[in-house]
Short mmCIF file of C-alpha atoms and ligand atoms in Angstrom, two decimals:
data_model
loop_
_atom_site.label_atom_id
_atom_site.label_comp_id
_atom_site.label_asym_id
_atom_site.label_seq_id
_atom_site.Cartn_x
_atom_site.Cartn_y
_atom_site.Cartn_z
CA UNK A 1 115.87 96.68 85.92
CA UNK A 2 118.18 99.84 85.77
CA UNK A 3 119.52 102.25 88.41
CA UNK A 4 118.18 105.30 87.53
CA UNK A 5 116.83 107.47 89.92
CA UNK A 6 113.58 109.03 87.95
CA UNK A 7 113.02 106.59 85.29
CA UNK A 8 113.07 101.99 85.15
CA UNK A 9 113.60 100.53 82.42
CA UNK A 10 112.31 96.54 82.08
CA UNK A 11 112.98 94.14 79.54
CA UNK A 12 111.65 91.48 78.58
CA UNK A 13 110.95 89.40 75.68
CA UNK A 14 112.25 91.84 72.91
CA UNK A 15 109.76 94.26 74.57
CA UNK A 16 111.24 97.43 76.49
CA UNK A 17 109.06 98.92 79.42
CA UNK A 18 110.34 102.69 80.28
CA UNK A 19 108.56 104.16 83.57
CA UNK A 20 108.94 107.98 83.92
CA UNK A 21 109.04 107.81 87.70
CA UNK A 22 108.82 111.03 89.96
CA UNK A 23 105.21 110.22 91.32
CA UNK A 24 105.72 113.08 93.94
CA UNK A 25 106.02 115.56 90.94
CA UNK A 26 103.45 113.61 88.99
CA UNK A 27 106.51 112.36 87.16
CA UNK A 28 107.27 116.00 85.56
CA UNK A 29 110.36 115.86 83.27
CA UNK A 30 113.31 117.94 84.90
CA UNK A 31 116.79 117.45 82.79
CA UNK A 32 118.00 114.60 85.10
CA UNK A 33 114.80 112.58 83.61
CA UNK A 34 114.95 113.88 80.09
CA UNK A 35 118.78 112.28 79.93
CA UNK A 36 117.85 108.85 81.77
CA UNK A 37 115.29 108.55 78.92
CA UNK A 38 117.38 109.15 76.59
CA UNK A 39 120.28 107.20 77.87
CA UNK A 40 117.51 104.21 78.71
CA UNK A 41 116.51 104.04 74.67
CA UNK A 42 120.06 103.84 73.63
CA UNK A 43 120.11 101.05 76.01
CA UNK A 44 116.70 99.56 74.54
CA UNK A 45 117.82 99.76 71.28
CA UNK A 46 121.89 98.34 71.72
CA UNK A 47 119.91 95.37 73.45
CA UNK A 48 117.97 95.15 70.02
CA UNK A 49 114.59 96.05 71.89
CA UNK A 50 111.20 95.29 69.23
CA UNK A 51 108.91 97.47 70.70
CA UNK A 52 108.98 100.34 73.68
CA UNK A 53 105.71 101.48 76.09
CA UNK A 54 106.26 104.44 78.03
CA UNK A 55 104.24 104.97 80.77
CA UNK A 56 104.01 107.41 84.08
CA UNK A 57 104.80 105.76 87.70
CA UNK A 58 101.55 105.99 89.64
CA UNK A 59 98.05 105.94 88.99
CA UNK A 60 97.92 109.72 88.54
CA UNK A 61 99.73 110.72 86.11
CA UNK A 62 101.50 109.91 82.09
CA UNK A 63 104.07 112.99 82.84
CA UNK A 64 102.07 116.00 83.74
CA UNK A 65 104.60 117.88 81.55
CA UNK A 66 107.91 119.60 81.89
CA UNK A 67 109.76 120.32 85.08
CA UNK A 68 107.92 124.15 85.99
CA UNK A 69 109.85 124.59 89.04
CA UNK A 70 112.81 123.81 86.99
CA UNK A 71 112.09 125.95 84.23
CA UNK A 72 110.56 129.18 86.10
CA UNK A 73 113.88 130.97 86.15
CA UNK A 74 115.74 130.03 83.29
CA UNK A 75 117.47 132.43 80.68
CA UNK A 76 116.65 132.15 77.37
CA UNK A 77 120.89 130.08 76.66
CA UNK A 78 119.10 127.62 79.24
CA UNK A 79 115.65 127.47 77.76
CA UNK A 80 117.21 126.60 74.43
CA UNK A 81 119.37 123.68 75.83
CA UNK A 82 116.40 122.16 77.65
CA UNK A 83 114.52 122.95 74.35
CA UNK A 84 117.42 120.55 72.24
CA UNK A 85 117.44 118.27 75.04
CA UNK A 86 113.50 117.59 74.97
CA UNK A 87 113.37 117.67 70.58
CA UNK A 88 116.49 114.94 71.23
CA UNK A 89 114.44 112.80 73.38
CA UNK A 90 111.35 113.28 71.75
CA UNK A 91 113.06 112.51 67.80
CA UNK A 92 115.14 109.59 69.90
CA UNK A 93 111.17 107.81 70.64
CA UNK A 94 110.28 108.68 66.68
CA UNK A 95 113.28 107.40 65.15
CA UNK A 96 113.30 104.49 67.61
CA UNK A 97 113.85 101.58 64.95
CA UNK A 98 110.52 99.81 66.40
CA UNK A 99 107.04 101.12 67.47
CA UNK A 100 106.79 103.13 70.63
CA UNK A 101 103.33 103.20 72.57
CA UNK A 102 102.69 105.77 74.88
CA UNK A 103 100.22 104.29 77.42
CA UNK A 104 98.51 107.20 78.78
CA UNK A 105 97.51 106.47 82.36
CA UNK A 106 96.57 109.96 83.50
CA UNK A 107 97.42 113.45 82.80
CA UNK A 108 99.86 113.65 79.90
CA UNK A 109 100.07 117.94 79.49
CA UNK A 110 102.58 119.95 77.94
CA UNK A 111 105.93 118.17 77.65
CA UNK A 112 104.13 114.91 78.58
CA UNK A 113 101.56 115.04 75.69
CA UNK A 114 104.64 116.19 73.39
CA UNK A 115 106.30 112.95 74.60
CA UNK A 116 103.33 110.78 73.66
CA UNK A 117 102.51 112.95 70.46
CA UNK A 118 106.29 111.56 69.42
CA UNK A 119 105.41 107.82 69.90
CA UNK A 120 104.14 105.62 66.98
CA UNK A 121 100.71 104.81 69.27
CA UNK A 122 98.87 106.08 71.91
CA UNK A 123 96.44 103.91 73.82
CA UNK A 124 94.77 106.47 76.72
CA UNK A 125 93.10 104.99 80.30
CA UNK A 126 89.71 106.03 80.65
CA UNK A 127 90.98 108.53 83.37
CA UNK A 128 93.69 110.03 80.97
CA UNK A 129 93.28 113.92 80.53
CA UNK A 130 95.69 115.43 77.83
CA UNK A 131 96.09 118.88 76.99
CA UNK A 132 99.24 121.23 75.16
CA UNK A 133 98.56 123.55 78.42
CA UNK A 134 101.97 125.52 77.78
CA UNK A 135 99.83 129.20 76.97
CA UNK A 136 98.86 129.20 80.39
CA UNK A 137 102.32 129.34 82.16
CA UNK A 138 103.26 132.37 79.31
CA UNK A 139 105.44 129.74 76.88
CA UNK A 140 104.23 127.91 73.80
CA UNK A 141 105.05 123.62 73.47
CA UNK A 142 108.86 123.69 72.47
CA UNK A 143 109.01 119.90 72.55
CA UNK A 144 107.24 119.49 69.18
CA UNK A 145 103.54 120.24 69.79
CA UNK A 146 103.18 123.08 67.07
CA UNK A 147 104.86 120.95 64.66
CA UNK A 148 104.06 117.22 66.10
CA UNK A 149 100.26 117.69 66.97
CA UNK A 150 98.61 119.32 63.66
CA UNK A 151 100.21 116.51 61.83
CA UNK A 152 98.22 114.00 64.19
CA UNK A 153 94.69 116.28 64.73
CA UNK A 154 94.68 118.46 61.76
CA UNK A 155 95.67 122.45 62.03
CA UNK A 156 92.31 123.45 63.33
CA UNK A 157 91.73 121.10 66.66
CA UNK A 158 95.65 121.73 67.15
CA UNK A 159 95.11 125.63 66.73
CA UNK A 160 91.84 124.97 69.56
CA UNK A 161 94.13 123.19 71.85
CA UNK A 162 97.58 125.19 71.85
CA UNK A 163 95.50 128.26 71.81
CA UNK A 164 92.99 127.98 74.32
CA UNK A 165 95.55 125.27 76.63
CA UNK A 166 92.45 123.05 76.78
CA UNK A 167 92.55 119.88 79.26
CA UNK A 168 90.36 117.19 77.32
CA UNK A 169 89.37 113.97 78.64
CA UNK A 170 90.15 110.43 76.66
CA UNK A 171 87.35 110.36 75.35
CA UNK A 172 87.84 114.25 73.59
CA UNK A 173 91.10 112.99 72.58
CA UNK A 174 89.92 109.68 70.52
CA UNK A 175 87.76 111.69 69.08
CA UNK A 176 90.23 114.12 67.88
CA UNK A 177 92.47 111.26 67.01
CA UNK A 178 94.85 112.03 69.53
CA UNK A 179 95.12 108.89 71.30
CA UNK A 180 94.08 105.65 68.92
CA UNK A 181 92.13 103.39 72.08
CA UNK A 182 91.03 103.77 75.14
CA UNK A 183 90.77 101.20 77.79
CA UNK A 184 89.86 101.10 80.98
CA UNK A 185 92.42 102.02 84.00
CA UNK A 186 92.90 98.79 85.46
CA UNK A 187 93.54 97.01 81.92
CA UNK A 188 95.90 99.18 80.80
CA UNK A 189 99.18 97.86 81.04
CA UNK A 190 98.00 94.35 79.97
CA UNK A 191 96.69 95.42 77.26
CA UNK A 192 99.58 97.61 75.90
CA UNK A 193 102.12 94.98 77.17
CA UNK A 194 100.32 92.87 74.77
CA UNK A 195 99.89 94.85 71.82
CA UNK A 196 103.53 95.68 72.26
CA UNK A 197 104.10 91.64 72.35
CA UNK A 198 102.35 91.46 69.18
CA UNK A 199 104.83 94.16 67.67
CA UNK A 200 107.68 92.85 68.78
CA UNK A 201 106.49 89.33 67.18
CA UNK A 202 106.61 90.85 63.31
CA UNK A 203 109.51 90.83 60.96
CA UNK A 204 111.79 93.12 62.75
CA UNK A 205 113.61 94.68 60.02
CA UNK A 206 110.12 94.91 57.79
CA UNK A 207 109.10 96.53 61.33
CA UNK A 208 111.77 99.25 61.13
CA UNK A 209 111.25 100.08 57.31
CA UNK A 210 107.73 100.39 57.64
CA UNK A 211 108.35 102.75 60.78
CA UNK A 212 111.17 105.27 58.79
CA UNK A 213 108.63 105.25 55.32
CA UNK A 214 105.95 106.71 57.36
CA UNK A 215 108.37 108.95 59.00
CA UNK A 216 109.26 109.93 55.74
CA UNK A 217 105.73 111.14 54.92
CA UNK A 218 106.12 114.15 56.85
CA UNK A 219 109.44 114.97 55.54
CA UNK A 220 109.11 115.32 52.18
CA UNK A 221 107.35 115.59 48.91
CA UNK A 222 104.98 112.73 47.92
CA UNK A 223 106.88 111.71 44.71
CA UNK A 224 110.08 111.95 46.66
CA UNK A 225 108.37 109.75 49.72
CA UNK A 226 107.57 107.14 47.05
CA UNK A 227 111.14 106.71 45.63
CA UNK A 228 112.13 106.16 49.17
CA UNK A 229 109.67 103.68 49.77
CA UNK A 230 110.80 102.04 46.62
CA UNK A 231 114.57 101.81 48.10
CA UNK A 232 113.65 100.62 51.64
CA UNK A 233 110.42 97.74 49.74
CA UNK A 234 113.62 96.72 47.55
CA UNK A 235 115.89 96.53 50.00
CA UNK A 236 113.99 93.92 52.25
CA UNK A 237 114.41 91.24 49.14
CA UNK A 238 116.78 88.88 50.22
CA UNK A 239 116.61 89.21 53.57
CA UNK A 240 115.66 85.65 56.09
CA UNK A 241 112.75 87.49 56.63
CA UNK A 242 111.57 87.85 53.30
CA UNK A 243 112.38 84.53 51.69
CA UNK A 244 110.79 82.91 55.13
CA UNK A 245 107.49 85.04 55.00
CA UNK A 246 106.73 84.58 51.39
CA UNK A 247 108.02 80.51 51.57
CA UNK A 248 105.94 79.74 54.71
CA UNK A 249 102.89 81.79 53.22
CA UNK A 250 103.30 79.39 49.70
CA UNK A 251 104.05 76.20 52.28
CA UNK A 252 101.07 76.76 54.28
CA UNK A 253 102.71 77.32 57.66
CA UNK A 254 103.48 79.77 60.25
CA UNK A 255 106.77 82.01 59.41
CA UNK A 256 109.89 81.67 61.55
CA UNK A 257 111.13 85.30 61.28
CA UNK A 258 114.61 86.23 62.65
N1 LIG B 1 106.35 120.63 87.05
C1 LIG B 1 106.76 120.63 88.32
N2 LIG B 1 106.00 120.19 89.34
C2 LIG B 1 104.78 119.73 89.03
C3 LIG B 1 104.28 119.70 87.73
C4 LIG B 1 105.13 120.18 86.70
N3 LIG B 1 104.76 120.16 85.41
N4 LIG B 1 103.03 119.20 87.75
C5 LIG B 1 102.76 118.92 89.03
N5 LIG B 1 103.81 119.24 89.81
C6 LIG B 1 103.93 119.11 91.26
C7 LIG B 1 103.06 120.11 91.99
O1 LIG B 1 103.71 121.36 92.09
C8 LIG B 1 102.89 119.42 93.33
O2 LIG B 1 104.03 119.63 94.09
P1 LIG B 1 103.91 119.88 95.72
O3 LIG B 1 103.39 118.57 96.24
O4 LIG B 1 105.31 120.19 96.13
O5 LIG B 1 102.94 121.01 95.88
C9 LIG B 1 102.85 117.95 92.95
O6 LIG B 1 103.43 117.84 91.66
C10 LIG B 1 101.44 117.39 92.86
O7 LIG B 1 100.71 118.25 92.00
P2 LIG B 1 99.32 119.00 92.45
O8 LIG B 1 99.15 120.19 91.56
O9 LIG B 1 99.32 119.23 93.92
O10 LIG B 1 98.28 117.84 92.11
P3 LIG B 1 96.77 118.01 91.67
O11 LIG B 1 96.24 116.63 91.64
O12 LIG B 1 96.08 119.05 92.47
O13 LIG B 1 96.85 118.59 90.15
C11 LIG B 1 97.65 118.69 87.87
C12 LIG B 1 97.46 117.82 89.15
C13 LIG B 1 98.44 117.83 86.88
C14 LIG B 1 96.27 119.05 87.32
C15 LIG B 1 98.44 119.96 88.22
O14 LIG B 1 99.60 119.58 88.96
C16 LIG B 1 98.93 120.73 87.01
O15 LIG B 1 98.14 121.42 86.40
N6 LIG B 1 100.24 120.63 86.70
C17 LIG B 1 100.88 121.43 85.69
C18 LIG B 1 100.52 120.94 84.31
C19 LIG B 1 101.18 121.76 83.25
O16 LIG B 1 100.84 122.89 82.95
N7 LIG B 1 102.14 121.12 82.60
C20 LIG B 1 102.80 121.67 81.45
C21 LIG B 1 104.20 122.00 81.74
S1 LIG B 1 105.06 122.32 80.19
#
């Protein structure tokens, strides 16, 4: 467990469990948070963490968003740091160097979507609601939801739901490909705690690769996304993992990885 006062962090297993928790503000992320998140996954990852769920405190809420009260008064110097501080946090879960599921167990809007729309998988409860609801406060998402969600829904459904600051049920959102599964409330963490087992059971380093090739895809131009994936495919040759796989494959047996 850690000390933090708006956030735990568990681990356990190779699997890190990070709790946004300010149920009282139906864990809304003021700066205080947005550092002990950030601070927590430089923990997760020094302590060679194989997968990360993040998750909302409560049954209410994912993170209904950034800190509003917080933000209401803020120059536009101040609206920029919190702006770098949020893209940090958020670029922090997608360059994690293992998946990150957001388990959605309740509202996840503005900053809190953005926070899930940076994690490798999204598993929703069946009482999730999700929305990019920043039009209606007089802001646009500055955490990465105009660059982060057409990627994921396509530039038409994100257009629909930065523009109109729709609230859409799980459901909605599966359908959009927003979140990949749904599952019911009370299954939830068991569920992601075991897909997240299951992650953290693969070849770590193949784990990592695969991760930063599909990052890649949005970075750059197919032919120069396929020469990196050439690098990082011929770079795993040689490695324990590689030699074990492929051996316990030709042996008949279950792989050992590292
Ligand atoms: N920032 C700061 N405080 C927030 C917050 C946010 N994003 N979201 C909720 N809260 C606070 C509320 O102000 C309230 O505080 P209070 O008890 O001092 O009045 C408390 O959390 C509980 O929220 P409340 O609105 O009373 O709960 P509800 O069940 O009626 O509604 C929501 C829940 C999530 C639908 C509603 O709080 C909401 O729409 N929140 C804002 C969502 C948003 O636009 N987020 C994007 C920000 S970028």
């Amino acid at each position: 467990m850690s000390d933090w006062e708006t956030i735990t962090l568990e681990q356990e297993g190779g699997v890190a469990t990070l709790t946004v928790d300010r149920p009282d503000r139906l864990n809304a992320l003021n700066v205080d948070t947005l550092e002990a998140i950030e601070e927590a996954l430089k923990q997760a990852e020094n302590d060679e963490a194989r997968a990360v769920v993040l998750t909302g405190a409560g049954d209410d809420a994912f993170v209904a968003g950034a800190d509003i009260s917080y933000m209401q008064d803020l120059s536009t110097p101040e609206a920029q740091a919190y702006a770098e501080l949020g893209h940090r946090v958020a670029d922090k879960i997608e360059t994690f160097p293992a998946p990150v599921i957001a388990a959605i167990n309740g509202y996840a809007f503005g900053g809190g979507c953005e926070l899930a729309l940076a994690c490798d998988l999204r598993v929703a409860s069946e009482s999730a609601i999700i929305g990019q609801t920043e039009i209606d406060l007089g802001i646009i998402p500055g955490w990465g939801g105009t660059q982060r969600l057409p990627r994921l829904v396509g530039d038409e459904v994100a257009r629909r739901l930065i523009f109109f600051g729709e609230r859409i049920d799980a459901q909605d959102a599966h359908e959009h490909g927003l979140v990949g599964e749904i599952v019911a409330g009370d299954q939830l963490d068991d569920h992601v705690s075991q897909l997240a087992a299951d992650l953290a059971a693969k070849p770590h380093y193949a784990m990592a690769a695969a991760k930063e090739a599909l990052n890649q895809s949005h970075e750059t131009t197919q032919q120069a996304g396929l020469r990196y994936e050439r690098r990082l495919w011929s770079g795993m040759f040689g490695t324990h993992d590689q030699r074990e796989g492929m051996e316990a494959f030709l042996e008949d047996r279950e792989p050992e990885f590292e």
